[in-house]
mmCIF file of C-alpha atoms in Angstrom:
data_model
loop_
_atom_site.group_PDB
_atom_site.id
_atom_site.type_symbol
_atom_site.label_atom_id
_atom_site.label_comp_id
_atom_site.label_asym_id
_atom_site.label_seq_id
_atom_site.Cartn_x
_atom_site.Cartn_y
_atom_site.Cartn_z
ATOM 1 C CA UNK A 1 111.675 114.533 31.362
ATOM 2 C CA UNK A 2 111.356 110.889 30.248
ATOM 3 C CA UNK A 3 108.951 108.364 29.257
ATOM 4 C CA UNK A 4 109.751 106.449 32.367
ATOM 5 C CA UNK A 5 108.796 109.349 34.593
ATOM 6 C CA UNK A 6 105.570 110.203 32.439
ATOM 7 C CA UNK A 7 104.598 106.310 32.723
ATOM 8 C CA UNK A 8 105.145 106.659 36.573
ATOM 9 C CA UNK A 9 102.846 109.667 36.818
ATOM 10 C CA UNK A 10 100.169 107.518 35.163
ATOM 11 C CA UNK A 11 100.850 104.519 37.290
ATOM 12 C CA UNK A 12 100.225 106.774 40.362
ATOM 13 C CA UNK A 13 97.263 108.728 38.911
ATOM 14 C CA UNK A 14 95.020 105.974 37.379
ATOM 15 C CA UNK A 15 94.582 104.031 40.737
ATOM 16 C CA UNK A 16 93.948 107.396 42.639
ATOM 17 C CA UNK A 17 91.221 108.301 40.004
ATOM 18 C CA UNK A 18 89.749 104.975 40.234
ATOM 19 C CA UNK A 19 90.286 104.300 36.610
ATOM 20 C CA UNK A 20 92.384 100.979 36.466
ATOM 21 C CA UNK A 21 92.208 99.124 34.436
ATOM 22 C CA UNK A 22 91.338 101.469 31.656
ATOM 23 C CA UNK A 23 91.427 101.916 27.935
ATOM 24 C CA UNK A 24 94.327 104.391 27.279
ATOM 25 C CA UNK A 25 94.682 106.289 24.142
ATOM 26 C CA UNK A 26 97.809 108.275 23.551
ATOM 27 C CA UNK A 27 99.025 110.385 20.516
ATOM 28 C CA UNK A 28 102.704 110.934 19.690
ATOM 29 C CA UNK A 29 104.575 111.517 23.030
ATOM 30 C CA UNK A 30 101.365 110.478 24.785
ATOM 31 C CA UNK A 31 101.223 107.269 22.606
ATOM 32 C CA UNK A 32 104.902 106.530 23.653
ATOM 33 C CA UNK A 33 103.902 107.167 27.345
ATOM 34 C CA UNK A 34 100.731 104.970 26.947
ATOM 35 C CA UNK A 35 102.844 102.084 25.218
ATOM 36 C CA UNK A 36 105.448 102.181 28.088
ATOM 37 C CA UNK A 37 102.700 102.086 30.724
ATOM 38 C CA UNK A 38 101.033 99.025 28.988
ATOM 39 C CA UNK A 39 104.425 97.299 29.090
ATOM 40 C CA UNK A 40 105.424 98.087 32.622
ATOM 41 C CA UNK A 41 101.870 97.703 34.159
ATOM 42 C CA UNK A 42 99.699 95.611 31.861
ATOM 43 C CA UNK A 43 97.415 95.382 34.920
ATOM 44 C CA UNK A 44 96.430 99.101 34.570
ATOM 45 C CA UNK A 45 95.731 98.840 30.904
ATOM 46 C CA UNK A 46 92.501 97.043 29.414
ATOM 47 C CA UNK A 47 93.201 98.078 25.860
ATOM 48 C CA UNK A 48 95.746 100.281 24.172
ATOM 49 C CA UNK A 49 95.418 102.735 21.310
ATOM 50 C CA UNK A 50 98.620 104.300 20.085
ATOM 51 C CA UNK A 51 97.922 107.227 17.728
ATOM 52 C CA UNK A 52 100.469 107.730 14.798
ATOM 53 C CA UNK A 53 103.440 106.657 16.685
ATOM 54 C CA UNK A 54 105.701 103.602 16.903
ATOM 55 C CA UNK A 55 107.828 102.068 19.784
ATOM 56 C CA UNK A 56 110.907 103.202 17.856
ATOM 57 C CA UNK A 57 113.111 106.406 17.499
ATOM 58 C CA UNK A 58 111.497 109.001 15.518
ATOM 59 C CA UNK A 59 114.497 111.287 15.147
ATOM 60 C CA UNK A 60 114.408 111.295 11.313
ATOM 61 C CA UNK A 61 110.614 111.981 10.673
ATOM 62 C CA UNK A 62 109.848 114.448 13.491
ATOM 63 C CA UNK A 63 109.789 118.202 13.277
ATOM 64 C CA UNK A 64 109.608 118.309 17.104
ATOM 65 C CA UNK A 65 112.991 120.007 17.513
ATOM 66 C CA UNK A 66 112.358 122.727 14.935
ATOM 67 C CA UNK A 67 109.033 123.473 16.557
ATOM 68 C CA UNK A 68 110.712 123.884 20.115
ATOM 69 C CA UNK A 69 113.273 126.097 18.595
ATOM 70 C CA UNK A 70 110.680 128.151 16.784
ATOM 71 C CA UNK A 71 108.648 128.456 20.003
ATOM 72 C CA UNK A 72 111.749 129.644 21.956
ATOM 73 C CA UNK A 73 112.535 132.543 19.583
ATOM 74 C CA UNK A 74 108.983 134.066 19.817
ATOM 75 C CA UNK A 75 109.067 137.768 21.112
ATOM 76 C CA UNK A 76 105.986 139.274 22.456
ATOM 77 C CA UNK A 77 105.720 142.573 24.225
ATOM 78 C CA UNK A 78 104.133 142.767 27.681
ATOM 79 C CA UNK A 79 100.579 144.061 28.153
ATOM 80 C CA UNK A 80 99.541 143.110 24.592
ATOM 81 C CA UNK A 81 95.968 142.107 24.133
ATOM 82 C CA UNK A 82 95.431 138.340 23.765
ATOM 83 C CA UNK A 83 94.125 138.439 20.114
ATOM 84 C CA UNK A 84 97.243 140.567 19.048
ATOM 85 C CA UNK A 85 99.718 138.391 20.990
ATOM 86 C CA UNK A 86 98.390 135.155 19.073
ATOM 87 C CA UNK A 87 98.435 136.933 15.667
ATOM 88 C CA UNK A 88 102.060 138.218 16.474
ATOM 89 C CA UNK A 89 103.226 134.629 17.599
ATOM 90 C CA UNK A 90 101.539 133.283 14.667
ATOM 91 C CA UNK A 91 103.401 135.461 12.346
ATOM 92 C CA UNK A 92 106.681 134.838 14.002
ATOM 93 C CA UNK A 93 106.190 131.037 13.898
ATOM 94 C CA UNK A 94 104.966 131.043 10.285
ATOM 95 C CA UNK A 95 108.654 131.503 8.798
ATOM 96 C CA UNK A 96 109.620 128.200 10.357
ATOM 97 C CA UNK A 97 106.269 126.483 10.485
ATOM 98 C CA UNK A 98 104.455 126.746 7.355
ATOM 99 C CA UNK A 99 101.454 124.431 8.250
ATOM 100 C CA UNK A 100 98.850 126.644 9.441
ATOM 101 C CA UNK A 101 97.116 123.806 11.434
ATOM 102 C CA UNK A 102 100.379 122.802 13.154
ATOM 103 C CA UNK A 103 100.997 126.456 14.192
ATOM 104 C CA UNK A 104 97.361 126.536 15.512
ATOM 105 C CA UNK A 105 98.131 123.556 17.559
ATOM 106 C CA UNK A 106 101.424 124.966 18.986
ATOM 107 C CA UNK A 107 99.654 128.246 19.764
ATOM 108 C CA UNK A 108 97.094 126.509 22.062
ATOM 109 C CA UNK A 109 100.157 126.311 24.497
ATOM 110 C CA UNK A 110 100.532 130.127 24.459
ATOM 111 C CA UNK A 111 99.089 131.303 27.703
ATOM 112 C CA UNK A 112 98.846 134.799 29.644
ATOM 113 C CA UNK A 113 100.593 134.937 33.215
ATOM 114 C CA UNK A 114 100.668 138.216 34.970
ATOM 115 C CA UNK A 115 100.226 140.418 31.829
ATOM 116 C CA UNK A 116 102.950 138.334 29.859
ATOM 117 C CA UNK A 117 102.444 135.766 27.274
ATOM 118 C CA UNK A 118 104.573 132.576 27.778
ATOM 119 C CA UNK A 119 104.444 129.032 26.691
ATOM 120 C CA UNK A 120 102.465 126.532 28.943
ATOM 121 C CA UNK A 121 104.889 123.812 28.045
ATOM 122 C CA UNK A 122 108.506 123.512 29.585
ATOM 123 C CA UNK A 123 110.598 124.498 26.358
ATOM 124 C CA UNK A 124 113.899 124.083 28.378
ATOM 125 C CA UNK A 125 113.100 120.723 29.705
ATOM 126 C CA UNK A 126 111.973 119.537 26.173
ATOM 127 C CA UNK A 127 115.297 120.845 24.642
ATOM 128 C CA UNK A 128 117.626 119.381 27.281
ATOM 129 C CA UNK A 129 115.701 115.748 26.914
ATOM 130 C CA UNK A 130 114.924 115.914 23.270
ATOM 131 C CA UNK A 131 117.094 112.651 22.668
ATOM 132 C CA UNK A 132 114.869 110.910 25.139
ATOM 133 C CA UNK A 133 111.752 112.345 23.831
ATOM 134 C CA UNK A 134 112.511 111.160 20.228
ATOM 135 C CA UNK A 135 113.635 107.649 21.496
ATOM 136 C CA UNK A 136 111.774 104.826 23.040
ATOM 137 C CA UNK A 137 112.908 102.836 26.091
ATOM 138 C CA UNK A 138 114.493 99.515 25.302
ATOM 139 C CA UNK A 139 111.843 96.707 26.599
ATOM 140 C CA UNK A 140 112.075 93.013 26.694
ATOM 141 C CA UNK A 141 108.448 92.277 28.031
ATOM 142 C CA UNK A 142 105.411 92.497 25.847
ATOM 143 C CA UNK A 143 101.904 93.710 26.366
ATOM 144 C CA UNK A 144 99.394 90.936 25.501
ATOM 145 C CA UNK A 145 96.360 93.120 25.574
ATOM 146 C CA UNK A 146 94.373 94.214 22.527
ATOM 147 C CA UNK A 147 96.222 96.925 20.815
ATOM 148 C CA UNK A 148 95.429 99.353 17.907
ATOM 149 C CA UNK A 149 97.934 101.315 15.987
ATOM 150 C CA UNK A 150 96.020 104.028 14.268
ATOM 151 C CA UNK A 151 97.988 105.733 11.592
ATOM 152 C CA UNK A 152 97.556 108.747 9.418
ATOM 153 C CA UNK A 153 97.498 107.920 5.729
ATOM 154 C CA UNK A 154 99.641 110.959 4.989
ATOM 155 C CA UNK A 155 101.935 110.575 7.936
ATOM 156 C CA UNK A 156 105.475 108.895 8.020
ATOM 157 C CA UNK A 157 105.448 108.268 11.794
ATOM 158 C CA UNK A 158 104.565 104.652 11.622
ATOM 159 C CA UNK A 159 106.619 102.978 8.709
ATOM 160 C CA UNK A 160 106.301 99.451 7.695
ATOM 161 C CA UNK A 161 109.976 98.877 8.893
ATOM 162 C CA UNK A 162 108.606 99.554 12.498
ATOM 163 C CA UNK A 163 105.991 96.521 12.086
ATOM 164 C CA UNK A 164 108.389 93.965 13.582
ATOM 165 C CA UNK A 165 109.205 95.738 16.717
ATOM 166 C CA UNK A 166 105.565 96.733 17.102
ATOM 167 C CA UNK A 167 104.504 92.909 16.947
ATOM 168 C CA UNK A 168 107.436 91.901 19.193
ATOM 169 C CA UNK A 169 106.104 94.117 21.887
ATOM 170 C CA UNK A 170 102.445 94.131 21.105
ATOM 171 C CA UNK A 171 101.701 90.702 19.694
ATOM 172 C CA UNK A 172 98.012 91.295 19.586
ATOM 173 C CA UNK A 173 98.368 94.683 17.645
ATOM 174 C CA UNK A 174 96.132 95.689 14.785
ATOM 175 C CA UNK A 175 97.053 98.286 12.402
ATOM 176 C CA UNK A 176 94.597 100.682 10.961
ATOM 177 C CA UNK A 177 95.259 103.700 8.661
ATOM 178 C CA UNK A 178 92.868 106.799 8.432
ATOM 179 C CA UNK A 179 93.083 108.032 4.936
ATOM 180 C CA UNK A 180 93.694 111.726 4.172
ATOM 181 C CA UNK A 181 95.053 112.313 7.772
ATOM 182 C CA UNK A 182 98.402 113.475 8.705
ATOM 183 C CA UNK A 183 100.167 113.156 12.171
ATOM 184 C CA UNK A 184 97.356 114.816 14.143
ATOM 185 C CA UNK A 185 94.721 112.311 12.925
ATOM 186 C CA UNK A 186 92.177 113.574 15.615
ATOM 187 C CA UNK A 187 92.294 117.167 14.221
ATOM 188 C CA UNK A 188 92.435 116.285 10.536
ATOM 189 C CA UNK A 189 89.753 113.699 10.257
ATOM 190 C CA UNK A 190 87.808 113.853 13.728
ATOM 191 C CA UNK A 191 84.850 111.625 12.835
ATOM 192 C CA UNK A 192 87.104 108.941 11.144
ATOM 193 C CA UNK A 193 89.199 109.006 14.245
ATOM 194 C CA UNK A 194 86.189 108.598 16.653
ATOM 195 C CA UNK A 195 84.745 105.618 14.427
ATOM 196 C CA UNK A 196 88.138 103.835 14.306
ATOM 197 C CA UNK A 197 88.278 103.826 18.129
ATOM 198 C CA UNK A 198 84.741 103.053 18.436
ATOM 199 C CA UNK A 199 85.129 100.083 16.172
ATOM 200 C CA UNK A 200 88.177 98.706 18.044
ATOM 201 C CA UNK A 201 86.337 99.069 21.441
ATOM 202 C CA UNK A 202 83.154 97.139 20.250
#
């Protein structure tokens, strides 16, 4: 699992769907994938919107490793009704993930397969490649298209110290902050999130 592989997936998919060039919006890991796609294949990206993420390593600020570990420890008996399974998983996660909104987001990945509850995401692959996921590939080229970095006012993911690298790779970047939003801007302030994107696209 790497951003290079995820970018390649998009390079293959967008032309297949007749969506190239397109406006691409990516949040967190999706934002890093979108940034790399724009750097590698600017012909596919009309405009880029990176939501609360920078093209730098996020090791010190991300709780991603903690979330993956917590998800791997969940134990749900087979044949449990869906509502009970989610409640039990929520209770088990709550000791590690205190933020209810984050737990609810993680629980969207809990699915039933043949009477058992499993995680939709590949936790083993995420664990094995965590260093790559928290990093960003070194690039020399820049993306010259219009770019918006949309940041949560209560989030630490896009720090002022990241701005020089942002401007090196994305010289036409605009920075915009959504007040009272954390890392999940689209969940915390959905109307402000949509308004910011619409404003950028006009």
